[in-house]
CSV table of C-alpha atoms in Angstrom, one decimal:
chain,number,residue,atom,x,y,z
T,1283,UNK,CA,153.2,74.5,131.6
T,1284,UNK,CA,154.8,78.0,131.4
T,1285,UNK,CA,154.8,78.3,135.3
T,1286,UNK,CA,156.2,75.0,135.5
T,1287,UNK,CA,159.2,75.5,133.2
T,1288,UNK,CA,160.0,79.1,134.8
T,1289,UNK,CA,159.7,77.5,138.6
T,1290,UNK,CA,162.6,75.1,137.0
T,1291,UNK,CA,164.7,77.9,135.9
T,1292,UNK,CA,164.5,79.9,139.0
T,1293,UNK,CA,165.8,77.0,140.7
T,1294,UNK,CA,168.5,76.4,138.8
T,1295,UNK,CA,169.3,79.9,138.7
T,1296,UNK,CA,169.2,80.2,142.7
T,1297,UNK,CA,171.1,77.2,143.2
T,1298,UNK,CA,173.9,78.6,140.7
T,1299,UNK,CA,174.6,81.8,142.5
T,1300,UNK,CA,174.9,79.8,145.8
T,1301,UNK,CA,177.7,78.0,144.6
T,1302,UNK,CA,179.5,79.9,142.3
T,1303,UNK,CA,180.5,82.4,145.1
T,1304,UNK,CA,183.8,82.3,145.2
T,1305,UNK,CA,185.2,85.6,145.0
T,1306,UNK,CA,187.5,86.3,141.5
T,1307,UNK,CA,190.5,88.5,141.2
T,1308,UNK,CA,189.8,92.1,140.9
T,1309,UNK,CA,191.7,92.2,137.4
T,1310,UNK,CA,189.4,89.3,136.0
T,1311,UNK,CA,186.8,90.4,133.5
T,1312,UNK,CA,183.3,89.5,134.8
T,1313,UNK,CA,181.3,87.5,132.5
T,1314,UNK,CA,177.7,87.0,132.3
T,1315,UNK,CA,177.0,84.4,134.8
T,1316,UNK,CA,174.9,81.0,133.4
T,1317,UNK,CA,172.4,79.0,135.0
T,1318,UNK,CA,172.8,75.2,134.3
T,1319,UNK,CA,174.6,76.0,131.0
T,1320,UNK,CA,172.4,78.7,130.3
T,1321,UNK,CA,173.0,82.5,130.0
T,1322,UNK,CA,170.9,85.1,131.2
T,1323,UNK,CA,170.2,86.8,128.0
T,1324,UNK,CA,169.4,82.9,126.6
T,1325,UNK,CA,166.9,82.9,129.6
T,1326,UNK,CA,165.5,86.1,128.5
T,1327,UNK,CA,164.8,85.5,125.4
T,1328,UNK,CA,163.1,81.6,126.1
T,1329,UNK,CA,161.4,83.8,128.6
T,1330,UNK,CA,160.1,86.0,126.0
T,1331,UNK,CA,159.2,83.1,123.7
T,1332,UNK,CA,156.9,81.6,126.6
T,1333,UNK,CA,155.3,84.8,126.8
T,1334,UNK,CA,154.5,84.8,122.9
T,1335,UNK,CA,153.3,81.3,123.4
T,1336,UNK,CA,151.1,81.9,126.1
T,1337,UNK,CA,149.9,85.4,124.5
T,1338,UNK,CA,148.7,83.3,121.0
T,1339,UNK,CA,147.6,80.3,123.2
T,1340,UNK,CA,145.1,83.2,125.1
T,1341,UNK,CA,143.8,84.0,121.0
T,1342,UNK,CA,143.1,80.7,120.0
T,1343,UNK,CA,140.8,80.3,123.4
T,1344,UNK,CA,139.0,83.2,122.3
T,1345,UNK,CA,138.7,82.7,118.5
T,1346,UNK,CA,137.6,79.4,119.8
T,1347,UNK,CA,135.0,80.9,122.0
T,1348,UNK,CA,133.4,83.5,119.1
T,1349,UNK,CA,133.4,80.3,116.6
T,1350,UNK,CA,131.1,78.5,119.2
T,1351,UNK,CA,128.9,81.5,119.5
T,1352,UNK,CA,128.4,82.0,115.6
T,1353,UNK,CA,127.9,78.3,115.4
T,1354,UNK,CA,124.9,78.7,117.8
T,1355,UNK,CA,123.4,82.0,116.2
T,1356,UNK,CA,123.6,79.6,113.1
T,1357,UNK,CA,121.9,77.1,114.4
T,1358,UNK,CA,119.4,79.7,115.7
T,1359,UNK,CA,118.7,80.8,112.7
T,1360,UNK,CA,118.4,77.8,110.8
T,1361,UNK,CA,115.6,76.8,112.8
T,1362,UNK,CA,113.7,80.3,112.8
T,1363,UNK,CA,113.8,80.2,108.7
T,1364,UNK,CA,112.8,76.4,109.0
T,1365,UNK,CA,109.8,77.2,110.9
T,1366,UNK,CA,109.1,80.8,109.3
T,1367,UNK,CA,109.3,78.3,105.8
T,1368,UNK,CA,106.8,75.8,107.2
T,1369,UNK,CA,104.2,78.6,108.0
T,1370,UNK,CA,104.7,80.3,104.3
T,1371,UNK,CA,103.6,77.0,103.0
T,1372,UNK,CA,101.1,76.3,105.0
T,1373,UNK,CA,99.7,79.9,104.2
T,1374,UNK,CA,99.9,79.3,100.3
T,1375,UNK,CA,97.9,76.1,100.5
T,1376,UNK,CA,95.5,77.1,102.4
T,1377,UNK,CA,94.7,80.6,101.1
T,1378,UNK,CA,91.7,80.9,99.1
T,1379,UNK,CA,90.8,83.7,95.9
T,1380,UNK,CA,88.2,84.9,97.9
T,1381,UNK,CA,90.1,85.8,101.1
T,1382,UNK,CA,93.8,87.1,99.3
T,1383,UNK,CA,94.2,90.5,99.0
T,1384,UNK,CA,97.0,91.7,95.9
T,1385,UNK,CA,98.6,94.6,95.7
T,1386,UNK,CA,98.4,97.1,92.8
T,1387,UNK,CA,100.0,99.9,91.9
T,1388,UNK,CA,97.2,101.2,89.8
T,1389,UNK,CA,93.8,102.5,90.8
T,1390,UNK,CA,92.0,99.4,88.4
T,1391,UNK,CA,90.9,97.3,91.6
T,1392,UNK,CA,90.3,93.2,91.2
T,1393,UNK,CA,86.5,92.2,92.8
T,1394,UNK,CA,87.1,89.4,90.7
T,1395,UNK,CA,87.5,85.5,91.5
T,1396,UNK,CA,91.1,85.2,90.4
T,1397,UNK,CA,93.0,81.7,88.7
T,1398,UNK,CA,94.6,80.3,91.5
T,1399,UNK,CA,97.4,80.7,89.5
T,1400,UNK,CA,97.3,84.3,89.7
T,1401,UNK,CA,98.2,83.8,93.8
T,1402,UNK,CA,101.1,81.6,93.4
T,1403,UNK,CA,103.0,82.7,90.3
T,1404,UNK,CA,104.1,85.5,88.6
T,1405,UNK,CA,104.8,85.2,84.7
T,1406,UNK,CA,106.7,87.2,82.3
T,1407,UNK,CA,103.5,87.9,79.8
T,1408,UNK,CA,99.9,86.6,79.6
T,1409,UNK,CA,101.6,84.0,76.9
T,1410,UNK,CA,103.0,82.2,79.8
T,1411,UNK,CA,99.9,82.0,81.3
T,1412,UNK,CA,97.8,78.4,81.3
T,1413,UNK,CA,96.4,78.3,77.7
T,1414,UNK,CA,92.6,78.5,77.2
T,1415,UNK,CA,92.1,79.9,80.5
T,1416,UNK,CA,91.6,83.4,80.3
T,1417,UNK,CA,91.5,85.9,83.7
T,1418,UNK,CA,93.3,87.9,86.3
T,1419,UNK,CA,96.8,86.6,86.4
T,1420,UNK,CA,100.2,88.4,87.8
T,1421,UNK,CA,103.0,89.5,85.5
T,1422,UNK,CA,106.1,90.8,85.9
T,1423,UNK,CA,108.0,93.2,83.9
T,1424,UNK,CA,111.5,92.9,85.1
T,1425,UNK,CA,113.2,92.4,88.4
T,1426,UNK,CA,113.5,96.1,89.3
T,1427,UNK,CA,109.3,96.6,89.3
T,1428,UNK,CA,107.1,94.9,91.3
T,1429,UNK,CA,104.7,92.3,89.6
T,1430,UNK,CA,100.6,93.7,89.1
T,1431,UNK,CA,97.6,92.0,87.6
T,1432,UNK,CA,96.4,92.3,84.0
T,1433,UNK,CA,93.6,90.4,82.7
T,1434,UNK,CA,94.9,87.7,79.9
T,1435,UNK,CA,92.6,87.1,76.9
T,1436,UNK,CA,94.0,83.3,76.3
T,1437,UNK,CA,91.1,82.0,73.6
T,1438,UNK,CA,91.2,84.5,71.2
T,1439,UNK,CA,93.6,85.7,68.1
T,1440,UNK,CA,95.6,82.5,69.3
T,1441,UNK,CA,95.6,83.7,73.4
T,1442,UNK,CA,98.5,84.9,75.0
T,1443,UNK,CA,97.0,88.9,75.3
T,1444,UNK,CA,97.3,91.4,78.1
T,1445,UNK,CA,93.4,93.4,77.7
T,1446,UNK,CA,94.7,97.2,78.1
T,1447,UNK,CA,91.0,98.5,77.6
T,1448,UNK,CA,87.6,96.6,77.4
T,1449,UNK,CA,84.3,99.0,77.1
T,1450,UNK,CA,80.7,96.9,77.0
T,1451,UNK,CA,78.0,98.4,78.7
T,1452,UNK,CA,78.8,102.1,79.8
T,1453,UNK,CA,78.9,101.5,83.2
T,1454,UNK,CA,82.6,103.1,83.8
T,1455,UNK,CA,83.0,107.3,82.8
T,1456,UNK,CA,86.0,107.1,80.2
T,1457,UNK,CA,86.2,111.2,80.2
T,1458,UNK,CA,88.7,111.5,82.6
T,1459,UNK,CA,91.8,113.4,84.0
T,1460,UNK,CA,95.8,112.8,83.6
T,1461,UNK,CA,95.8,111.2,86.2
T,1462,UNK,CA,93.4,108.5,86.1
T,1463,UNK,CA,94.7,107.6,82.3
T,1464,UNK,CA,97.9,107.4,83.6
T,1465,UNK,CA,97.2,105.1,86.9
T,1466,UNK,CA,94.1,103.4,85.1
T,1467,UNK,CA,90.8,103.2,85.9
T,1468,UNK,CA,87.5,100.6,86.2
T,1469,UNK,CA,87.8,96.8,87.1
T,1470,UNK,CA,89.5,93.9,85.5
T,1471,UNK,CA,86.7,92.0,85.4
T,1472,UNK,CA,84.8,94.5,84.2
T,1473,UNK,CA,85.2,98.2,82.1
T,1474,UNK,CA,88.0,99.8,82.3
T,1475,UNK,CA,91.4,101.2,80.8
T,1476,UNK,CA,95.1,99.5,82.3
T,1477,UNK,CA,96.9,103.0,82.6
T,1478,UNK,CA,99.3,105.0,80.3
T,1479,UNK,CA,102.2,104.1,82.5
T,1480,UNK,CA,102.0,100.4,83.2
T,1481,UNK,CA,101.3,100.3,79.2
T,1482,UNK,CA,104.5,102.2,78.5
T,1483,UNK,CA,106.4,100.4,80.6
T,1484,UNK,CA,105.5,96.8,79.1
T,1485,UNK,CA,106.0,98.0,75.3
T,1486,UNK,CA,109.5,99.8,76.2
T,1487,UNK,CA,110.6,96.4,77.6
T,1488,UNK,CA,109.8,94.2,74.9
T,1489,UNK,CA,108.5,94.3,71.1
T,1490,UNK,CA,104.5,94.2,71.1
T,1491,UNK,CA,101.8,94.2,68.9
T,1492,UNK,CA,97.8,95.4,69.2
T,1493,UNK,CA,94.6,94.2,68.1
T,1494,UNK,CA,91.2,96.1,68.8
T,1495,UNK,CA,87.9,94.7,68.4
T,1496,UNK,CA,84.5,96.8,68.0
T,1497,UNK,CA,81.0,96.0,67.5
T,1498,UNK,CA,78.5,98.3,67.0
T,1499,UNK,CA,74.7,98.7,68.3
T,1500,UNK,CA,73.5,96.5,64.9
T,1501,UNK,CA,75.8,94.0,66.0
T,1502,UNK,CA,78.9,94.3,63.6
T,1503,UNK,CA,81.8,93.4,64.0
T,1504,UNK,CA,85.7,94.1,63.2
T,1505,UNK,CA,89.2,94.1,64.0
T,1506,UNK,CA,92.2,96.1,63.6
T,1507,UNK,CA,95.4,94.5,64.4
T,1508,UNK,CA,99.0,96.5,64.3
T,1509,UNK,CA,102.2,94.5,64.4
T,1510,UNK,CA,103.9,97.4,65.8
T,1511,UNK,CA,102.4,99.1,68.8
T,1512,UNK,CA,104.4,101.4,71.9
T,1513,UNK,CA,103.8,104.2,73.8
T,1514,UNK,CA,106.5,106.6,75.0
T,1515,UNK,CA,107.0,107.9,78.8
T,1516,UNK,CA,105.1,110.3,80.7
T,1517,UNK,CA,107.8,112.9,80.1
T,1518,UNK,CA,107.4,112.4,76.3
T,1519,UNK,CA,103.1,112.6,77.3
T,1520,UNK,CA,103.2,109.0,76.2
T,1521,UNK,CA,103.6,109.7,72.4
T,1522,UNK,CA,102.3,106.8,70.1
T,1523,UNK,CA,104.3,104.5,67.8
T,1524,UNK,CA,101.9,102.1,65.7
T,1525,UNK,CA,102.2,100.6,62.5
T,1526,UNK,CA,101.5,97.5,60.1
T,1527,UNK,CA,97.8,97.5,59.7
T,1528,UNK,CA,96.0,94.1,59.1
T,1529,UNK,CA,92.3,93.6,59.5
T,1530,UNK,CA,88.6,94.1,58.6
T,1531,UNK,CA,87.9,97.2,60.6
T,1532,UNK,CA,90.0,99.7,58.4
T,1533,UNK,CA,93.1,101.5,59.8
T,1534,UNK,CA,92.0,104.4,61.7
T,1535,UNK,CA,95.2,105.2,63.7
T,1536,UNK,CA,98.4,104.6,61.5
T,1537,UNK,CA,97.8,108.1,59.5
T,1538,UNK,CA,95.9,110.3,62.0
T,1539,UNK,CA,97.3,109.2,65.3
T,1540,UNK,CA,101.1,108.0,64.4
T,1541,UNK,CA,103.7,109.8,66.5
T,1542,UNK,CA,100.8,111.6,68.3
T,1543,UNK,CA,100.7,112.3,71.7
T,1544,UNK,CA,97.9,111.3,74.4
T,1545,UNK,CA,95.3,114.2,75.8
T,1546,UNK,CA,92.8,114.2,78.4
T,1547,UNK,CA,90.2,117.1,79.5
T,1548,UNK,CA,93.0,118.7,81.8
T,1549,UNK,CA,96.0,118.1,79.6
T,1550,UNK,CA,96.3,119.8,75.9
T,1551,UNK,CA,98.4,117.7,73.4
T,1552,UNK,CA,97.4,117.5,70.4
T,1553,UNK,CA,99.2,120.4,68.9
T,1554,UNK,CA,96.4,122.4,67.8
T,1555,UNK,CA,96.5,125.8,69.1
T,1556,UNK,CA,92.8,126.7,68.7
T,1557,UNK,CA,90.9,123.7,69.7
T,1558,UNK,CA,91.0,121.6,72.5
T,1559,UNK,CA,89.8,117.4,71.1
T,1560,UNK,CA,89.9,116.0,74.2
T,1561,UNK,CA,87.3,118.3,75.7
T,1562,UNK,CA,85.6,118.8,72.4
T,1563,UNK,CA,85.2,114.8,71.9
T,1564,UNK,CA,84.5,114.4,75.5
T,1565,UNK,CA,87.2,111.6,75.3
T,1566,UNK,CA,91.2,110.9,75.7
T,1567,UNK,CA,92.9,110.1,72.9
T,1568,UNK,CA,96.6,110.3,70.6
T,1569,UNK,CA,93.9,113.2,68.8
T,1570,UNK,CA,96.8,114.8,67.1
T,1571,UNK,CA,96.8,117.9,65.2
T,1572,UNK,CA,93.6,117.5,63.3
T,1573,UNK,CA,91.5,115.4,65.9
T,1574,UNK,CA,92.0,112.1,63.6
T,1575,UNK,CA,89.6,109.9,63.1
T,1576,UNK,CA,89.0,107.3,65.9
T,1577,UNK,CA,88.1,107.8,69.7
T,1578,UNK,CA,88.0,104.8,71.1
T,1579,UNK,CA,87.5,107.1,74.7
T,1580,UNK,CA,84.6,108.4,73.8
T,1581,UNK,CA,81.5,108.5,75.0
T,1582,UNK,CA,79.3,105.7,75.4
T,1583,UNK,CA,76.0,106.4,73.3
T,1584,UNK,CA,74.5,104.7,70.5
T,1585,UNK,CA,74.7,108.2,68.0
T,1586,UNK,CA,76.1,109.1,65.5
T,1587,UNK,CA,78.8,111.7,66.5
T,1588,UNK,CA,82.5,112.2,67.2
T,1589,UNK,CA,82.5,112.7,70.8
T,1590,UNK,CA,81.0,108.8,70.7
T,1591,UNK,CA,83.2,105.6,71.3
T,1592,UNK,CA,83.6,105.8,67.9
T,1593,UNK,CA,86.1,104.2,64.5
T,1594,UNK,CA,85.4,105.9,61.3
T,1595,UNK,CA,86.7,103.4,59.0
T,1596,UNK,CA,84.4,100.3,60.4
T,1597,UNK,CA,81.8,101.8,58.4
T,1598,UNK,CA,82.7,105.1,57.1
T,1599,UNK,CA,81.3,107.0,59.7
T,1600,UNK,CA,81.1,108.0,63.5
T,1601,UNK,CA,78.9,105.7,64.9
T,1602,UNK,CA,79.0,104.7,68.6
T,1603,UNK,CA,80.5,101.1,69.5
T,1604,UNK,CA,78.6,99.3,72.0
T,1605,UNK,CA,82.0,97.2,72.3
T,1606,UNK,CA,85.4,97.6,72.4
T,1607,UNK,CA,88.3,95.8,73.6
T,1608,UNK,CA,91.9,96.7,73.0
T,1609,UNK,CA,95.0,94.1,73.5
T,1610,UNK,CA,98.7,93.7,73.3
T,1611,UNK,CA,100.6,90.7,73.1
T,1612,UNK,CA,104.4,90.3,73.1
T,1613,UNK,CA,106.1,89.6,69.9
């Protein structure tokens, strides 16, 4: 269209010097010369104006060209996530307990069949977990931390409990390192201990309370349940907070282990200059100053000693336990 209209004016203009030729008087003025009417500074500018047409007419050819291209890569895309959906699902339903693999970030491994539950959702807290069926399931803290697996008591005490430690038969060494208290240790279908961190880091997010069972070689057996129960951070050597005692097994921890902070056979915390209770009652514990008088750690021998799995209060001595289990649950 542009060449079109300029081929026009240069016609015009050619054929309006040819006859406008006559010569003028030397004393006349010139004036700017027009082509059909039109002057060549009004041609100039309608010039310029066609090039400012033609200059945004060359954009929108473009734009129009990279909105086609994004509409494909669109299109593209939709279909890759369509298909890359349709293979997730087909995955899920067809996985089996037996041949899944979950991540943890402790050392506790999962040998295990898990609820199929466990492989498909995550829950806040073993009291979101299906009632009455008790097992492996995944939980979640938050959305910053990845999800792990816990092992939910859901019959007893009314269900909804995450098991933190669970000792039966002796078949997992509980005198350990730093380390391994802090990471956990054993299997969650079997013995074993959570870890230091992965407790601490459930009880600083939300309120929880505790409840440990025992039993003892004879075969009796009690509870102690504390309506208050957290353990500080690693940099605070995960100090204990526990409190409001209910129960039939005595409170052992409330007076001698309150505020204390955990020890193991390689790291000295119980404030005591001269002795050493972790090494000394073979064990890891919130010993405290004077050693207190529970260590649930312990070893795992039906004696009567305080390097044994033992509670003083159950019967007002240091037995060995041939059971314990200790559980949190969120307020």
């Amino acid at each position: 269209m542009k060449l079109t209209i300029c081929f026009l004016l240069v016609c015009a203009a050619a054929l309006g010097w040819a006859t406008d030729q006559s010569p003028e008087s030397e004393g006349d003025i010139l004036k700017p010369s027009t082509v059909g009417g039109i002057s060549e500074i009004g041609l100039e500018i309608l010039l310029t104006r066609l090039n400012t047409i033609d200059h945004k007419l060359m954009i929108l050819e473009e734009l129009k060209s990279e909105l086609q291209q994004h509409r494909e890569q669109m299109e593209s895309s939709k279909a890759s996530l369509e298909k890359t959906t349709t293979a997730a699902t087909t995955t899920t339903t067809t996985t089996t307990p037996e041949s899944t693999t979950i991540t943890r970030q402790s050392k506790i491994t999962t040998t295990a069949k898990l609820p199929t539950t466990a492989l498909i959702t995550t829950f806040k807290s073993c009291k979101d977990a299906p009632a009455n069926v008790s097992g492996v399931y995944s939980i979640t803290i938050n959305n910053e931390r990845a999800p792990f697996n816990v092992y939910c008591e859901m019959e007893e005490f009314e269900g909804g409990w995450i098991v933190v430690q669970h000792r039966f038969n002796g078949s997992v060494d509980f005198y350990r390192n730093w380390t391994e208290y802090r990471d956990g240790f054993g299997e969650l279908n079997g013995e074993f201990w959570l870890g230091l961190e992965q407790i601490h880091q459930l009880t600083a997010a939300r309120k929880h309370e505790l409840v440990i069972e025992m039993k003892d070689f004879e075969g009796n057996y009690g509870y102690a349940r504390y309506f208050e129960f957290e353990i500080g951070s690693e940099r605070k050597k995960y100090d204990l907070t526990v409190d409001s005692y209910w129960g039939t097994a005595g409170d052992a921890m409330t007076l001698y282990n309150n505020r204390e902070k955990f020890s193991t056979k390689d790291r000295d915390s119980d404030g005591n200059r001269i002795r050493h209770f972790a090494v000394e009652y073979e064990g890891a514990w919130w010993y405290g100053y004077g050693g207190g008088l529970s260590n649930l750690n312990g070893r795992y021998q039906n004696v009567t000693d305080r390097n044994s799995m033992t509670w003083h209060f159950f019967k007002d001595d240091f037995r060995g336990m041939s059971f314990t289990r200790m559980m949190i649950r969120e307020l």
